[in-house]
Amino acid sequence: MTTVFEIKIWYKTDDNSCFFLLLWDDRRRQLSASLNYCKEIQRCYQRWRQRYTRFYEFPSVKPIGDSGRINPGSGDRCYDLMEAEREFLNAFQRWLGEGNVRKIQQRIRDELTRVAQVISEEGKGIGTHPSVDIFVACDSIEMERLPWETWELAPEGTPLGRVRIFRSAMDNPDPIACTKPLTACGATPGFFKALGNAHRRKTRILAIFGDDPRLPLQDDWKAVRSLKSIAEVERVTWQPHENHVDIKTKIANAICDQRGWDVLFFAGHSDETTTTGGRLAIAPNISLSISELEEKLTQARENQLQLAIFNSCSGLSIANSLIKLGLQVIVMREPIRNDVAQSFLQQFCKPLADHRDVYDALLEACQHLQSVEKFAYPSAYLLPSLFNPPGLIPYRIERFDWKKMLQQWLPTRPEAIALGTVLLLSVIPAIQVELLFDIRAFVQAVYRNLTNQLPKHTLAPVLLVAIDQESLDQADEAIESTQGKLIDSEYLAKLVRHLYALNAQVIGIYYSRHIYQPRYENLDQAIRSAVEKQNTWFVLATDKQDKVASRKWSLEGYIDFEPWTIEQPLDPTCIDESCPFAYQLAVAHLLNHQSSSDSLPQPTLNSTVDFQSQVSDYLKPGKTHNQGLIPFNQSAPPFGLASIIDFSIPPRQVYKSITAKELLNFPVPNPELQQHVMQQVVIITHGDYNDTEDDFYFPSVAGYWCHYYQPVEQDLKQCLEVLTRGEVFAYMVHHIIRQHRVVWIPDHWVIFLGAFLGKWTTIILVKKTLLQRHEQVLTLGSITGIYGLFVLQVYISALVLIPWFLPSILVWFYYSFALQKYSLR
């Protein structure tokens, strides 16, 4: 429980008196007192200052005021200085105990007692004591030189709590005006708002060193660097090649860095000035005034600068200038020798590194100088002062723990909306399947073609026999007794007979139009003949129709599949489950071309066991004849990932498509055609006819390849706007035979990775200057383009589809939100 008091002190030179004003309870209550400023205080101070200067061997210091005659001392400089210190402090305490100023001291003690009673009545426990923060402000530098931190406002050793004395700014020369609300005489509301946003990143410290060969500052830098484990520490110092313009510009730009600083540290020479707010020596014969840096320091404060430490001489003017900006400031009120300043800084940084606040760190450093090094550095503990705006909590380096680190990675509201929107788009079929996959396949095909990375195989592994409208019209005319009905089964039988006459080894039939009775017997008879004469393998697409071929000498496969994906059974032998149509065709082809004929099961009409069971038994793991036979199916993609159809390969390298009419026009025997047909999987399927509803809509990439291979304008009419399911099955068969498995990494995997990278770029952005942020836009654009080329090449080289568009959009969303946020700061 903390009570805040403000003490304002005015020194009137005309009657040599001091006026004290005590304010508390948010300035709603006040108490005033007056006291003559006796000459003894001035004489004691001058004597102490002279002996301090003599001990530390500073140049002769001009006496302040009418000091009278000074005792030359005993000759022991340390003893003389400590004697002068005791006389000065005793005189100071006696002076403050005179007259009605004692009422101020008593009011503070009464408050300590009252608060202690409240704590006791509320039962907050042993060890809870009241705390009183006192902010002392003086209207003249003569009063500020006095050691107000030593004012004995509470009885020594009192168990009631502690009294913390801070220096503050005299915000108004009129005592009456200083009874206004606290924000009128202290830090601005904007500053407190900035504090609320502090510590969302690791603490940043800027150390400025005034270069001087006579003033070695290596130990100062070492002390500041001891904080590197809990803070980012950067330094600015003069380099021999820099002129006064370069070094001043460098320091000014560093101070107002858009990434922001929490702590500003200066080591070197400094001095008081009456008009420029203090002077800093930044290089040999080069100085900067606080007034020159005021604009930059204001920007730094808006970017979260909270504490300024000047480990240099005579900093009262500097403190008065900076506290008006809302900063906490630590300065030395008198000249200080370099080794003393370094000793102070080393002791100050230790508690700061333990995350204790600056008041405790300052108090501990002063106590160390007063007790441990009292003979080496007498009176040095009196020099440091902490200037603090009233009501502002003393700064401390917050612990950058895992919780805080994770908090900065949590998405903001706009980022969360962007992430949710992108994830939603990734699961909408109309977006994913009909748009993103379509565009990606088109771009992939163009990239593959431009980079000349087309497959080198010359013969397409699939022969697609398409029953189109023209073929059906010819069949209606050629086959008698149709009575106006479609004669699909008899026409299919005719195609089968023609194919086995051409020595086709594997024939797949996917034809969903109704096969009218009684003519399906013709198709069954044609299949029987092909099996009996040359053991032709037939794979029939399963449907709800009557079976046209027995399962004892044929295989079946289901035709359902998710758009873009290759159906793949969990068990490659298909012993306990039905298998996809395309998979069965590929297995049949691989068995016929990779196995020895003596051990390979063959379809026969006299078989008593389903042919699927024979093939499954042949494919069982461990059999010597099938080791490495179908490596594509020996292992499914990990983590349940899907394999997709790669339409970036041109259709002419996947399948050769002819119409049923064209096939029947080929004469038999035809040695060249027979040689090709024997090496291909033949699929009899739908073509482009009037009443089919079996299209797989995919215009972009199909149109690209068609236009690429049909450059003559009159041939462009051959380019279809659809792919049929038969053509899609041909792609599947090709991929299985060629072991061309493209694994699709799900969009949400990469989207979450994009969210991580996007958030990382926003965290990095905070540390960049405005110019660097604009450069980062170009860098991010280049990285996005390079990533796009990378995923295109990985698709071809590693057969992995990595999403590009949605993750990239998300990264740019995150970056644009951050850019807008930090540009408005």
Coordinates of C-alpha atoms in Angstrom, one line a residue, residues 70-452:
I70 CA 36.8 28.0 4.6
N71 CA 38.9 26.0 7.1
P72 CA 41.9 24.6 5.2
G73 CA 41.6 21.3 6.9
S74 CA 44.0 18.8 8.6
G75 CA 45.9 17.7 5.5
D76 CA 44.2 14.3 5.4
R77 CA 41.9 14.8 2.4
C78 CA 39.7 11.8 3.1
Y79 CA 39.2 12.8 6.8
D80 CA 38.6 16.4 5.9
L81 CA 36.0 15.4 3.3
M82 CA 34.1 13.1 5.6
E83 CA 34.2 15.7 8.4
A84 CA 32.7 18.3 6.0
E85 CA 30.1 15.8 4.9
R86 CA 29.0 15.2 8.5
E87 CA 28.8 18.9 9.3
F88 CA 26.8 19.5 6.1
L89 CA 24.3 16.8 6.7
N90 CA 23.8 17.7 10.3
A91 CA 23.2 21.3 9.5
F92 CA 20.8 20.2 6.7
Q93 CA 18.8 18.1 9.1
R94 CA 18.7 20.8 11.8
W95 CA 17.5 23.3 9.3
L96 CA 14.7 21.1 8.2
G97 CA 13.7 20.5 11.8
E98 CA 13.2 24.2 12.5
G99 CA 9.9 26.2 12.4
N100 CA 6.7 24.9 10.9
V101 CA 8.5 22.6 8.4
R102 CA 8.3 20.0 11.2
K103 CA 4.6 19.9 10.5
I104 CA 5.4 18.4 7.1
Q105 CA 7.5 15.7 8.6
Q106 CA 4.8 14.9 11.2
R107 CA 2.1 14.8 8.6
I108 CA 4.1 12.1 6.7
R109 CA 4.7 10.1 9.9
D110 CA 1.0 10.3 10.8
E111 CA 0.2 8.9 7.4
L112 CA 2.6 6.0 7.9
T113 CA 0.9 5.3 11.2
R114 CA -2.6 5.5 9.8
V115 CA -1.8 3.2 6.9
A116 CA -0.2 0.7 9.2
Q117 CA -3.3 0.6 11.3
V118 CA -5.5 0.0 8.2
I119 CA -3.2 -2.9 7.1
S120 CA -3.4 -4.4 10.6
E121 CA -7.2 -4.1 10.8
E122 CA -7.6 -5.7 7.4
G123 CA -5.3 -8.6 8.5
K124 CA -3.1 -8.6 5.5
G125 CA -0.4 -10.5 7.3
I126 CA 2.9 -10.0 8.9
G127 CA 5.5 -8.4 6.8
T128 CA 3.1 -6.0 5.0
H129 CA 4.1 -2.5 5.7
P130 CA 3.0 0.9 4.4
S131 CA 5.2 2.7 1.8
V132 CA 5.4 6.4 1.2
D133 CA 6.7 7.9 -2.0
I134 CA 7.8 11.5 -1.7
F135 CA 8.4 13.6 -4.8
V136 CA 10.6 16.6 -4.1
A137 CA 10.7 19.5 -6.6
C138 CA 12.7 22.7 -6.3
D139 CA 12.3 25.9 -8.3
S140 CA 16.1 26.7 -8.3
I141 CA 19.2 24.7 -9.0
E142 CA 20.7 26.0 -5.7
M143 CA 18.0 24.1 -3.8
E144 CA 18.4 21.0 -6.1
R145 CA 22.0 20.7 -5.1
L146 CA 21.0 19.9 -1.5
P147 CA 20.8 16.2 -0.6
W148 CA 17.1 15.9 -0.2
E149 CA 17.4 12.1 -0.3
T150 CA 18.8 12.3 3.2
W151 CA 15.8 14.1 4.7
E152 CA 14.8 12.1 7.8
L153 CA 11.1 12.1 7.2
A154 CA 10.6 8.8 9.2
P155 CA 12.2 7.9 12.5
E156 CA 15.3 5.8 12.0
G157 CA 14.6 2.1 12.4
T158 CA 10.8 2.5 12.4
P159 CA 9.0 -0.8 11.6
L160 CA 6.2 1.0 9.9
G161 CA 7.7 0.8 6.4
R162 CA 9.9 2.7 4.2
V163 CA 10.0 6.2 2.7
R164 CA 11.2 6.6 -0.9
I165 CA 12.3 10.1 -1.9
F166 CA 12.4 11.0 -5.6
R167 CA 13.3 14.2 -7.3
S168 CA 10.6 15.7 -9.5
A169 CA 10.0 18.7 -11.7
M170 CA 8.8 22.1 -10.6
D171 CA 6.0 22.2 -13.1
N172 CA 4.8 25.7 -12.3
P173 CA 6.5 28.6 -10.6
D174 CA 3.2 29.5 -8.9
P175 CA 2.4 27.5 -5.7
I176 CA -1.4 27.9 -6.3
A177 CA -1.2 26.4 -9.8
C178 CA 0.5 23.3 -8.5
T179 CA -2.7 22.2 -6.7
K180 CA -4.2 21.1 -10.0
P181 CA -4.8 17.4 -10.8
L182 CA -1.8 15.2 -11.0
T183 CA -1.6 14.9 -14.8
A184 CA -1.2 18.7 -15.1
C185 CA 2.0 18.7 -13.2
G186 CA 3.5 15.4 -14.2
A187 CA 3.7 13.0 -17.0
T188 CA 1.2 13.3 -19.9
P189 CA -1.6 10.8 -20.3
G190 CA -0.1 9.7 -23.6
F191 CA 3.0 8.6 -21.7
F192 CA 1.0 6.4 -19.3
K193 CA -0.7 4.9 -22.4
A194 CA 2.7 4.2 -23.9
L195 CA 3.7 2.5 -20.7
G196 CA 0.7 0.2 -21.0
N197 CA 2.1 -1.0 -24.2
A198 CA 5.6 -1.5 -22.9
H199 CA 7.4 -4.8 -22.5
R200 CA 5.7 -6.5 -25.4
R201 CA 9.2 -7.1 -26.6
K202 CA 12.6 -7.7 -25.0
T203 CA 14.0 -4.6 -23.2
R204 CA 16.2 -2.5 -25.4
I205 CA 19.0 -0.3 -24.1
L206 CA 20.9 2.3 -26.1
A207 CA 24.3 3.2 -24.7
I208 CA 25.9 6.4 -25.9
F209 CA 29.6 6.9 -25.1
G210 CA 31.3 10.3 -25.3
D211 CA 34.6 9.5 -26.8
D212 CA 37.6 11.0 -25.0
P213 CA 41.2 9.5 -24.8
R214 CA 41.5 10.9 -21.3
L215 CA 38.3 9.1 -20.2
P216 CA 38.5 5.3 -20.7
L217 CA 34.9 4.0 -20.8
Q218 CA 35.6 0.3 -21.3
D219 CA 34.4 -0.6 -17.8
D220 CA 31.2 1.4 -18.4
W221 CA 30.5 -0.6 -21.5
K222 CA 31.3 -3.8 -19.7
A223 CA 28.8 -3.0 -16.9
V224 CA 26.0 -2.1 -19.4
R225 CA 26.8 -5.3 -21.4
S226 CA 26.2 -7.3 -18.2
L227 CA 22.5 -6.7 -18.9
K228 CA 22.7 -8.4 -22.3
S229 CA 21.2 -11.6 -21.0
I230 CA 17.9 -9.9 -20.2
A231 CA 18.0 -7.0 -22.7
E232 CA 19.1 -6.0 -26.2
V233 CA 22.0 -3.7 -25.8
E234 CA 23.4 -1.4 -28.5
R235 CA 25.9 1.4 -28.4
V236 CA 26.8 4.4 -30.3
T237 CA 30.2 6.1 -30.2
W238 CA 32.3 8.4 -32.2
Q239 CA 34.7 7.1 -34.9
P240 CA 37.8 9.0 -36.0
H241 CA 36.6 9.4 -39.6
E242 CA 33.4 11.1 -38.5
N243 CA 33.0 14.9 -38.4
H244 CA 30.6 16.8 -36.1
V245 CA 27.7 16.5 -38.5
D246 CA 28.1 12.7 -38.9
I247 CA 28.3 11.9 -35.2
K248 CA 25.5 14.2 -34.2
T249 CA 23.2 12.8 -36.9
K250 CA 24.1 9.3 -36.0
I251 CA 23.3 9.8 -32.3
A252 CA 20.0 11.7 -33.1
N253 CA 18.9 9.0 -35.5
A254 CA 19.8 6.2 -33.0
I255 CA 17.8 7.9 -30.2
C256 CA 14.6 8.1 -32.3
D257 CA 14.9 4.6 -33.8
Q258 CA 11.4 3.4 -34.7
R259 CA 12.0 0.1 -32.9
G260 CA 12.0 2.0 -29.6
W261 CA 14.3 2.0 -26.6
D262 CA 13.4 1.3 -23.0
V263 CA 16.6 2.7 -21.5
L264 CA 19.0 5.4 -22.7
F265 CA 22.4 5.4 -21.1
F266 CA 25.2 8.0 -21.5
A267 CA 28.8 7.9 -20.2
G268 CA 31.3 10.7 -20.8
H269 CA 31.6 14.4 -20.0
S270 CA 28.5 16.5 -19.3
D271 CA 27.8 19.8 -17.7
E272 CA 25.0 22.2 -16.6
T273 CA 23.9 25.0 -18.8
T274 CA 21.3 27.7 -18.2
T275 CA 19.6 27.9 -21.6
T276 CA 20.2 24.6 -23.5
G277 CA 19.1 22.1 -20.8
G278 CA 22.6 20.6 -20.3
R279 CA 25.5 19.7 -22.5
L280 CA 27.0 16.3 -23.5
A281 CA 30.5 15.9 -24.8
I282 CA 30.2 13.2 -27.5
A283 CA 33.6 13.4 -29.1
P284 CA 36.8 15.5 -28.9
N285 CA 35.7 19.2 -29.2
I286 CA 32.1 18.1 -30.2
S287 CA 29.1 18.6 -27.9
L288 CA 25.4 18.1 -28.1
S289 CA 22.8 20.0 -26.0
I290 CA 19.6 18.5 -24.7
S291 CA 17.6 21.2 -26.5
E292 CA 19.1 19.9 -29.8
L293 CA 17.9 16.4 -29.0
E294 CA 14.5 17.4 -27.5
E295 CA 12.5 16.4 -30.6
K296 CA 14.3 13.1 -30.9
L297 CA 13.9 12.4 -27.3
T298 CA 10.2 13.1 -27.5
Q299 CA 9.9 10.6 -30.3
A300 CA 11.9 8.1 -28.3
R301 CA 9.5 8.6 -25.3
E302 CA 6.5 8.0 -27.6
N303 CA 8.3 4.8 -28.7
Q304 CA 8.4 3.5 -25.1
L305 CA 11.6 5.2 -23.8
Q306 CA 11.2 5.3 -20.0
L307 CA 14.5 5.7 -18.3
A308 CA 17.6 7.8 -19.0
I309 CA 20.8 7.3 -17.1
F310 CA 23.6 9.9 -17.3
N311 CA 26.7 8.5 -15.6
S312 CA 28.5 11.8 -16.0
C313 CA 29.2 15.1 -14.3
S314 CA 26.7 17.8 -13.2
G315 CA 23.5 16.5 -14.6
L316 CA 20.8 18.7 -12.9
S317 CA 20.0 20.7 -16.0
I318 CA 19.7 17.5 -18.0
A319 CA 17.4 15.9 -15.5
N320 CA 15.1 19.0 -15.4
S321 CA 14.9 18.9 -19.2
L322 CA 14.1 15.2 -19.5
I323 CA 11.7 14.8 -16.6
K324 CA 9.4 17.4 -18.3
L325 CA 9.2 14.9 -21.2
G326 CA 7.8 12.3 -18.8
L327 CA 11.1 10.3 -18.4
Q328 CA 12.6 8.9 -15.3
V329 CA 16.2 10.2 -15.1
I330 CA 19.2 9.3 -13.0
V331 CA 22.0 11.9 -12.9
M332 CA 25.0 13.0 -10.8
R333 CA 24.4 16.4 -9.1
E334 CA 28.1 17.1 -8.9
P335 CA 31.3 16.4 -10.9
I336 CA 32.2 12.7 -10.6
R337 CA 35.5 11.0 -11.2
N338 CA 35.6 8.3 -13.8
D339 CA 36.5 5.4 -11.5
V340 CA 33.8 6.4 -9.0
A341 CA 31.2 6.6 -11.9
Q342 CA 32.3 3.1 -13.0
S343 CA 32.1 1.7 -9.5
F344 CA 28.6 3.1 -9.1
L345 CA 27.5 1.8 -12.5
Q346 CA 28.7 -1.7 -11.7
Q347 CA 26.8 -1.9 -8.4
F348 CA 23.7 -0.3 -10.0
C349 CA 23.5 -2.8 -12.9
K350 CA 23.6 -5.9 -10.6
P351 CA 20.2 -5.4 -8.9
L352 CA 18.8 -4.1 -12.3
A353 CA 19.9 -7.4 -13.8
D354 CA 17.9 -9.1 -11.0
H355 CA 14.8 -7.3 -12.3
R356 CA 14.6 -4.9 -9.3
D357 CA 13.4 -1.4 -9.9
V358 CA 15.7 1.6 -10.5
Y359 CA 15.1 3.1 -7.0
D360 CA 16.2 -0.1 -5.3
A361 CA 19.2 -0.4 -7.7
L362 CA 20.1 3.2 -7.0
L363 CA 19.8 2.8 -3.3
E364 CA 21.9 -0.4 -3.3
A365 CA 24.6 1.2 -5.3
C366 CA 24.7 4.3 -3.0
Q367 CA 24.8 2.0 0.1
H368 CA 27.7 0.2 -1.4
L369 CA 29.6 3.4 -2.0
Q370 CA 28.7 4.6 1.5
S371 CA 29.7 1.4 3.4
V372 CA 32.0 -0.8 1.4
E373 CA 33.9 1.9 -0.5
K374 CA 33.5 4.8 2.0
F375 CA 37.3 5.3 2.3
A376 CA 38.0 4.9 -1.4
Y377 CA 35.2 7.1 -2.6
P378 CA 34.0 9.3 0.4
S379 CA 30.8 11.3 -0.2
A380 CA 30.2 9.7 -3.6
Y381 CA 27.0 8.1 -2.4
L382 CA 25.4 11.6 -2.1
L383 CA 25.8 12.4 -5.8
P384 CA 23.2 10.2 -7.6
S385 CA 19.6 11.3 -7.8
L386 CA 16.5 9.7 -9.4
F387 CA 14.2 12.2 -11.0
N388 CA 10.7 10.7 -11.5
P389 CA 7.3 12.2 -12.6
P390 CA 4.8 12.0 -9.7
G391 CA 2.8 8.8 -9.6
L392 CA 5.0 6.9 -12.0
I393 CA 6.1 3.5 -10.9
P394 CA 9.9 3.2 -10.8
Y395 CA 11.1 1.4 -13.9
R396 CA 12.4 -2.1 -13.9
I397 CA 13.5 -4.6 -16.6
E398 CA 10.6 -7.0 -16.7
R399 CA 11.3 -10.7 -16.8
F400 CA 11.0 -11.9 -20.4
D401 CA 9.6 -15.2 -19.5
W402 CA 8.0 -17.9 -21.7
K403 CA 4.5 -16.5 -20.9
K404 CA 5.3 -13.1 -22.1
M405 CA 7.2 -14.4 -25.1
L406 CA 4.2 -16.6 -26.1
Q407 CA 1.9 -13.7 -25.6
Q408 CA 3.6 -11.6 -28.2
W409 CA 3.1 -14.5 -30.7
L410 CA -0.6 -14.6 -30.1
P411 CA -2.5 -13.1 -33.1
T412 CA -4.1 -9.7 -32.8
R413 CA -7.8 -9.3 -33.6
P414 CA -7.1 -8.5 -37.3
E415 CA -4.6 -11.3 -37.6
A416 CA -7.0 -13.8 -36.1
I417 CA -9.7 -12.7 -38.5
A418 CA -7.3 -13.1 -41.4
L419 CA -6.2 -16.5 -40.2
G420 CA -9.8 -17.7 -39.8
T421 CA -10.8 -16.4 -43.2
V422 CA -7.9 -18.1 -45.0
L423 CA -8.5 -21.4 -43.1
L424 CA -12.2 -21.2 -44.1
L425 CA -11.3 -20.6 -47.8
S426 CA -9.0 -23.6 -47.7
V427 CA -11.8 -26.0 -46.9
I428 CA -14.5 -24.7 -49.2
P429 CA -14.7 -27.1 -52.1
A430 CA -15.6 -24.5 -54.6
I431 CA -12.5 -22.5 -53.7
Q432 CA -10.1 -25.3 -53.1
V433 CA -11.0 -27.7 -55.9
E434 CA -12.5 -25.6 -58.7
L435 CA -10.3 -22.5 -58.2
L436 CA -7.0 -23.0 -56.4
F437 CA -6.2 -26.5 -57.7
D438 CA -7.2 -25.4 -61.2
I439 CA -4.9 -22.3 -61.1
R440 CA -2.1 -24.3 -59.6
A441 CA -2.3 -27.0 -62.2
F442 CA -2.3 -24.4 -64.9
V443 CA 0.7 -22.6 -63.5
Q444 CA 2.5 -25.9 -62.8
A445 CA 2.0 -27.0 -66.4
V446 CA 3.3 -23.7 -67.8
Y447 CA 6.4 -23.8 -65.5
R448 CA 7.0 -27.5 -66.4
N449 CA 6.8 -26.7 -70.1
L450 CA 8.9 -23.5 -70.0
T451 CA 11.6 -25.2 -68.1
N452 CA 11.5 -28.2 -70.4

